[in-house]
Coordinates of C-alpha atoms and ligand atoms in Angstrom, one line a residue:
M771 CA -19.5 -8.7 21.9
T772 CA -16.7 -11.2 21.5
D773 CA -15.9 -14.8 22.3
F774 CA -18.4 -16.7 20.1
Q775 CA -17.9 -20.3 19.0
T776 CA -19.8 -19.9 15.8
L777 CA -19.8 -16.2 14.9
L778 CA -17.1 -13.6 14.0
V779 CA -18.1 -10.1 14.9
E780 CA -16.6 -6.8 13.8
T781 CA -17.5 -3.1 13.9
P782 CA -16.1 -2.0 10.5
S783 CA -17.5 1.6 10.7
D784 CA -19.6 3.7 13.1
G785 CA -22.9 2.2 13.8
V786 CA -22.3 -0.9 11.7
L787 CA -22.0 -4.4 13.1
L788 CA -20.7 -7.1 10.8
V789 CA -21.6 -10.6 11.8
R790 CA -20.1 -13.6 10.0
L791 CA -21.6 -17.1 10.5
N792 CA -18.5 -19.2 11.2
R793 CA -18.9 -23.0 11.0
P794 CA -16.7 -23.6 8.0
E795 CA -16.6 -27.4 8.6
A796 CA -20.4 -27.6 8.1
L797 CA -20.9 -24.8 5.5
N798 CA -22.3 -22.7 8.3
A799 CA -25.2 -25.1 9.0
L800 CA -27.3 -23.6 11.7
N801 CA -27.0 -25.6 14.9
S802 CA -28.4 -24.7 18.4
T803 CA -25.1 -23.0 19.5
L804 CA -25.1 -20.8 16.4
L805 CA -28.8 -19.8 16.8
S806 CA -28.5 -19.1 20.4
E807 CA -25.3 -17.0 19.9
L808 CA -27.0 -15.1 17.1
G809 CA -30.1 -14.5 19.1
G810 CA -28.1 -13.3 22.1
L811 CA -26.0 -11.0 20.0
L812 CA -29.1 -9.4 18.4
D813 CA -30.7 -8.9 21.8
K814 CA -27.6 -7.0 22.9
A815 CA -27.3 -5.1 19.6
G816 CA -31.0 -4.1 19.9
G817 CA -30.3 -2.3 23.2
D818 CA -27.0 -0.8 22.1
D819 CA -27.2 2.8 20.7
A820 CA -23.8 2.3 19.1
V821 CA -25.3 -0.3 16.8
R822 CA -27.5 1.1 14.1
V823 CA -27.5 -1.6 11.5
V824 CA -26.3 -5.2 11.2
V825 CA -24.8 -7.0 8.2
L826 CA -25.1 -10.7 8.4
T827 CA -22.9 -12.8 6.1
G828 CA -21.3 -16.3 5.8
S829 CA -18.3 -17.4 3.8
E830 CA -17.6 -17.2 0.1
K831 CA -18.8 -20.8 -0.3
A832 CA -21.9 -20.7 1.9
F833 CA -24.1 -18.2 3.7
A834 CA -25.6 -21.2 5.4
A835 CA -26.3 -24.7 3.9
G836 CA -29.4 -25.1 6.1
A837 CA -30.2 -26.3 9.6
D838 CA -27.6 -28.8 10.9
I839 CA -28.9 -32.1 9.6
K840 CA -26.5 -34.1 11.8
E841 CA -27.8 -32.4 14.9
M842 CA -31.5 -33.0 13.9
S843 CA -31.4 -36.4 12.3
D844 CA -32.0 -38.6 15.3
K845 CA -34.5 -36.4 17.1
S846 CA -38.0 -37.7 17.9
Y847 CA -41.2 -35.7 17.5
A848 CA -41.3 -35.1 21.3
Q849 CA -37.7 -33.8 21.3
M850 CA -38.3 -31.5 18.3
M851 CA -41.4 -30.1 20.1
K852 CA -39.6 -29.6 23.4
L853 CA -36.4 -28.3 21.9
D854 CA -38.2 -26.0 19.5
F855 CA -34.7 -25.0 18.6
F856 CA -35.4 -22.5 15.9
T857 CA -38.4 -20.7 17.3
D858 CA -36.6 -18.6 19.9
A859 CA -33.8 -17.5 17.5
A860 CA -36.3 -16.8 14.7
R861 CA -38.4 -14.6 17.0
R862 CA -35.4 -12.6 18.1
I863 CA -34.4 -12.0 14.5
E864 CA -37.9 -11.2 13.4
Q865 CA -38.4 -8.8 16.3
F866 CA -35.0 -7.1 15.9
R867 CA -36.1 -3.5 15.3
K868 CA -32.9 -2.2 13.5
P869 CA -32.1 -3.1 9.9
I870 CA -30.4 -6.3 9.1
I871 CA -28.9 -6.8 5.7
A872 CA -28.1 -10.3 4.5
A873 CA -24.9 -10.4 2.3
V874 CA -25.2 -13.8 0.6
S875 CA -22.4 -15.6 -1.2
G876 CA -22.6 -19.3 -2.2
Y877 CA -25.3 -21.6 -0.7
A878 CA -28.3 -20.2 1.1
L879 CA -30.3 -23.4 1.5
G880 CA -33.1 -24.5 3.8
G881 CA -32.8 -22.7 7.1
G882 CA -30.0 -20.6 5.5
C883 CA -32.4 -19.3 2.8
E884 CA -35.0 -18.7 5.6
L885 CA -32.5 -16.8 7.7
A886 CA -31.6 -14.6 4.7
M887 CA -35.3 -14.0 4.1
M888 CA -35.8 -13.0 7.7
C889 CA -33.4 -10.2 7.2
D890 CA -34.6 -6.8 5.8
F891 CA -33.1 -7.3 2.4
I892 CA -30.6 -9.5 0.7
I893 CA -27.6 -8.4 -1.3
A894 CA -26.2 -11.4 -3.3
S895 CA -22.9 -12.2 -4.9
E896 CA -23.0 -13.7 -8.4
T897 CA -22.2 -17.0 -6.8
A898 CA -25.3 -17.1 -4.5
R899 CA -27.7 -20.0 -4.8
F900 CA -30.9 -20.1 -3.0
G901 CA -33.1 -23.1 -2.3
Q902 CA -35.5 -24.9 0.0
P903 CA -34.4 -28.5 -0.5
E904 CA -35.9 -29.9 2.7
I905 CA -38.1 -32.2 0.6
N906 CA -35.0 -34.2 -0.3
L907 CA -34.7 -35.1 3.4
G908 CA -38.4 -36.1 3.7
V909 CA -39.3 -32.9 5.5
A910 CA -40.6 -29.3 4.7
P911 CA -39.2 -25.8 5.4
G912 CA -39.9 -25.0 9.1
I913 CA -38.9 -21.4 9.7
G914 CA -41.0 -19.5 7.3
G915 CA -39.7 -20.8 3.9
T916 CA -43.1 -21.8 2.5
Q917 CA -44.6 -18.5 3.5
R918 CA -41.8 -15.9 2.9
L919 CA -40.5 -17.4 -0.3
T920 CA -44.0 -17.5 -1.7
R921 CA -44.6 -13.9 -0.8
F922 CA -41.2 -12.8 -2.3
V923 CA -41.1 -14.8 -5.6
G924 CA -44.8 -15.8 -6.1
K925 CA -46.5 -19.2 -6.1
A926 CA -45.1 -20.7 -9.3
K927 CA -41.5 -20.3 -8.4
A928 CA -42.0 -21.1 -4.7
M929 CA -43.8 -24.3 -5.6
D930 CA -41.2 -25.2 -8.2
M931 CA -38.3 -24.7 -5.7
I932 CA -39.9 -26.3 -2.7
L933 CA -41.4 -29.3 -4.6
T934 CA -38.4 -30.1 -6.9
A935 CA -35.7 -28.8 -4.5
R936 CA -34.1 -26.9 -7.4
M937 CA -31.8 -24.0 -6.5
M938 CA -32.2 -20.5 -7.9
D939 CA -29.1 -18.6 -9.0
A940 CA -28.4 -15.0 -8.2
A941 CA -29.6 -13.6 -11.5
E942 CA -32.9 -15.5 -11.2
A943 CA -33.3 -14.4 -7.6
E944 CA -32.9 -10.8 -8.6
R945 CA -35.4 -11.1 -11.4
A946 CA -37.8 -12.8 -9.1
G947 CA -37.5 -10.1 -6.4
L948 CA -35.8 -12.2 -3.7
V949 CA -32.7 -10.1 -3.6
S950 CA -32.3 -6.4 -4.0
R951 CA -29.0 -6.4 -5.9
V952 CA -26.4 -8.8 -7.3
V953 CA -22.7 -7.8 -7.2
P954 CA -19.4 -9.6 -8.1
A955 CA -18.3 -11.9 -5.3
D956 CA -15.3 -9.8 -4.4
K957 CA -17.5 -6.7 -4.0
L958 CA -20.1 -8.3 -1.8
I959 CA -19.0 -7.2 1.7
E960 CA -17.9 -3.8 0.5
T961 CA -21.3 -3.2 -1.1
A962 CA -23.2 -4.4 1.9
L963 CA -21.1 -2.3 4.2
E964 CA -21.6 0.8 2.0
A965 CA -25.4 0.2 2.2
A966 CA -25.1 -0.3 6.0
A967 CA -23.0 2.9 6.4
K968 CA -25.6 4.8 4.4
I969 CA -28.4 3.6 6.7
A970 CA -26.3 4.2 9.8
G971 CA -25.9 7.9 8.7
H972 CA -29.7 8.4 8.7
S973 CA -31.8 9.4 11.7
P974 CA -32.1 6.2 13.7
L975 CA -35.7 7.0 14.6
A976 CA -36.6 7.5 11.0
V977 CA -34.9 4.2 10.2
L978 CA -37.0 2.4 12.8
M979 CA -40.2 3.9 11.5
N980 CA -39.4 3.2 7.8
K981 CA -38.6 -0.4 8.6
E982 CA -41.8 -0.9 10.6
L983 CA -43.8 0.6 7.8
V984 CA -42.4 -1.6 5.1
E985 CA -42.9 -4.7 7.3
A986 CA -46.6 -3.6 7.8
A987 CA -47.1 -4.0 4.1
Y988 CA -46.9 -7.7 4.6
E989 CA -49.2 -7.9 7.5
T990 CA -52.1 -5.5 6.7
T991 CA -54.5 -4.2 4.1
L992 CA -53.5 -1.4 1.8
T993 CA -56.0 1.1 3.4
T994 CA -54.8 0.3 6.9
G995 CA -51.1 0.3 5.9
V996 CA -51.5 3.7 4.2
A997 CA -53.3 5.1 7.2
L998 CA -50.5 3.8 9.5
E999 CA -47.9 5.4 7.2
R1000 CA -49.7 8.8 7.3
R1001 CA -49.9 8.6 11.2
L1002 CA -46.2 7.7 11.6
F1003 CA -45.3 10.3 9.0
H1004 CA -47.0 12.9 11.2
S1005 CA -45.4 11.6 14.3
L1006 CA -41.9 12.0 12.9
F1007 CA -42.4 15.8 13.2
A1008 CA -42.2 15.3 17.0
F1009 CA -38.5 14.5 16.7
E1010 CA -35.5 16.9 16.6
D1011 CA -34.1 14.8 13.7
Q1012 CA -36.9 15.9 11.4
K1013 CA -36.1 19.6 12.2
E1014 CA -32.4 18.9 11.7
G1015 CA -32.9 17.0 8.4
M1016 CA -35.1 19.7 6.8
A1017 CA -32.9 22.6 8.2
A1018 CA -29.8 20.9 6.8
F1019 CA -31.4 20.6 3.3
V1020 CA -32.4 24.3 3.4
E1021 CA -29.0 25.4 4.6
K1022 CA -27.2 23.1 2.0
R1023 CA -25.2 21.2 4.7
K1024 CA -25.0 17.6 5.9
P1025 CA -27.5 16.8 8.6
D1026 CA -26.3 15.8 12.1
F1027 CA -28.9 13.4 13.4
K1028 CA -28.9 12.8 17.2
G1029 CA -31.7 10.2 17.4
R1030 CA -33.9 12.6 19.4
Ligands
LIG2225 N1 -26.1 -29.9 8.0 C1 -25.0 -30.5 8.5 N2 -23.8 -30.6 7.8 C2 -23.8 -30.0 6.6 C3 -24.9 -29.4 6.0 C4 -26.1 -29.3 6.8 N3 -27.2 -28.7 6.4 N4 -24.6 -29.0 4.7 C5 -23.3 -29.4 4.5 N5 -22.8 -30.0 5.6 C6 -21.5 -30.5 5.8 C7 -21.3 -31.8 5.0 O1 -21.8 -32.9 5.7 C8 -19.8 -31.9 4.9 O2 -19.3 -32.3 6.1 P1 -18.2 -33.5 6.2 O3 -18.7 -34.6 5.4 O4 -17.0 -32.9 5.5 O5 -17.9 -33.8 7.6 C9 -19.4 -30.4 4.8 O6 -20.5 -29.6 5.3 C10 -19.2 -30.0 3.4 O7 -20.3 -30.3 2.6 P2 -20.3 -31.2 1.3 O8 -19.1 -32.0 1.2 O9 -21.6 -31.8 1.1 O10 -20.0 -30.0 0.2 P3 -20.4 -29.9 -1.3 O11 -19.7 -28.7 -1.9 O12 -20.1 -31.2 -2.0 O13 -22.0 -29.7 -1.4 C11 -24.1 -28.7 -0.6 C12 -22.6 -28.5 -0.9 C13 -24.6 -27.4 0.0 C14 -24.8 -28.8 -2.0 C15 -24.4 -30.0 0.3 O14 -23.5 -29.9 1.4 C16 -25.8 -30.1 0.7 O15 -26.6 -30.5 -0.1 N6 -26.0 -29.8 2.0 C17 -27.4 -29.9 2.6 C18 -28.3 -28.9 2.1 C19 -29.7 -29.0 2.7 O16 -30.4 -30.1 2.5 N7 -30.2 -28.0 3.4 C20 -31.5 -28.1 4.1 C21 -31.2 -28.7 5.5 S1 -32.8 -28.9 6.4 C22 -37.0 -26.5 12.2 C23 -37.2 -25.6 11.2 C24 -36.5 -25.6 10.1 C25 -35.5 -26.5 9.9 C26 -35.3 -27.4 10.8 C27 -36.0 -27.4 12.0 N8 -37.8 -26.5 13.3 C28 -39.0 -25.6 13.3 C29 -37.5 -27.2 14.5 C30 -34.7 -26.4 8.6 C31 -34.3 -27.5 8.0 C32 -33.2 -27.5 7.0 O17 -32.6 -26.4 6.7

């Protein structure tokens, strides 16, 4: 998993893949190379048992300042339709079954904010700024911004941000429920990696099921969601990891989950 033009990839600890968006000259604007590299990397990581969780980050100045405006500006309607350049990458991110944590410092704008929102949760540095400023360019969010932002922060703030293009700082984003925690800039990666290591130490099967269940809360009614939860809870008793987790508690030792 090396040799990318637009990504820097590391394995800082067992089971954790750290992916840095790396187009410093364009504040990590998302172009077709970056999206195809990220999609390909996630496809590989999805099938690799050694990867249990992904941390996605940018630079201190920008997580990503949006889709690459220079790449898009001259495209015609027909080209945009044919290219459909976000759809494939978005699908691969949305369908990635393992957890992805977005560690956001600086700008997360337009497609950058949408990319962060596609992750499972966002840890933000105090310098993070979120926005959907597409209206300034005469367009609208195009990879879920109008839908996800509204679900996360509610209609009033979503309308305000999307129609005025104002940015939300980290403190407001945390109050509004867009981010799970805010930490000092120099602690961002450390905090995200600690959270990732914690997840990587859990039963990978239980992690997959827990992720699926929380995602279902956005797609289904409460009654159906709770019924699904009960069924998946029952089914976890088919795995050795459940026996190991409960035995370890009773025996006052650390569990050794095998993902079976
Ligand atoms: N695209 C391309 N280049 C960008 C960029 C972007 N989004 N953002 C910044 N850059 C480049 C700048 O042009 C500049 O390059 P040079 O001039 O040095 O060559 C370099 O990064 C540094 O930026 P600045 O000089 O502007 O830096 P500042 O600190 O002064 O300002 C800023 C930072 C983030 C406030 C500013 O750069 C800015 O406003 N950037 C644009 C933010 C924005 O409008 N984002 C939304 C983009 S539209 C689709 C679905 C969705 C989308 C598209 C298609 N389909 C379904 C097909 C999504 C659209 C968007 O995200």
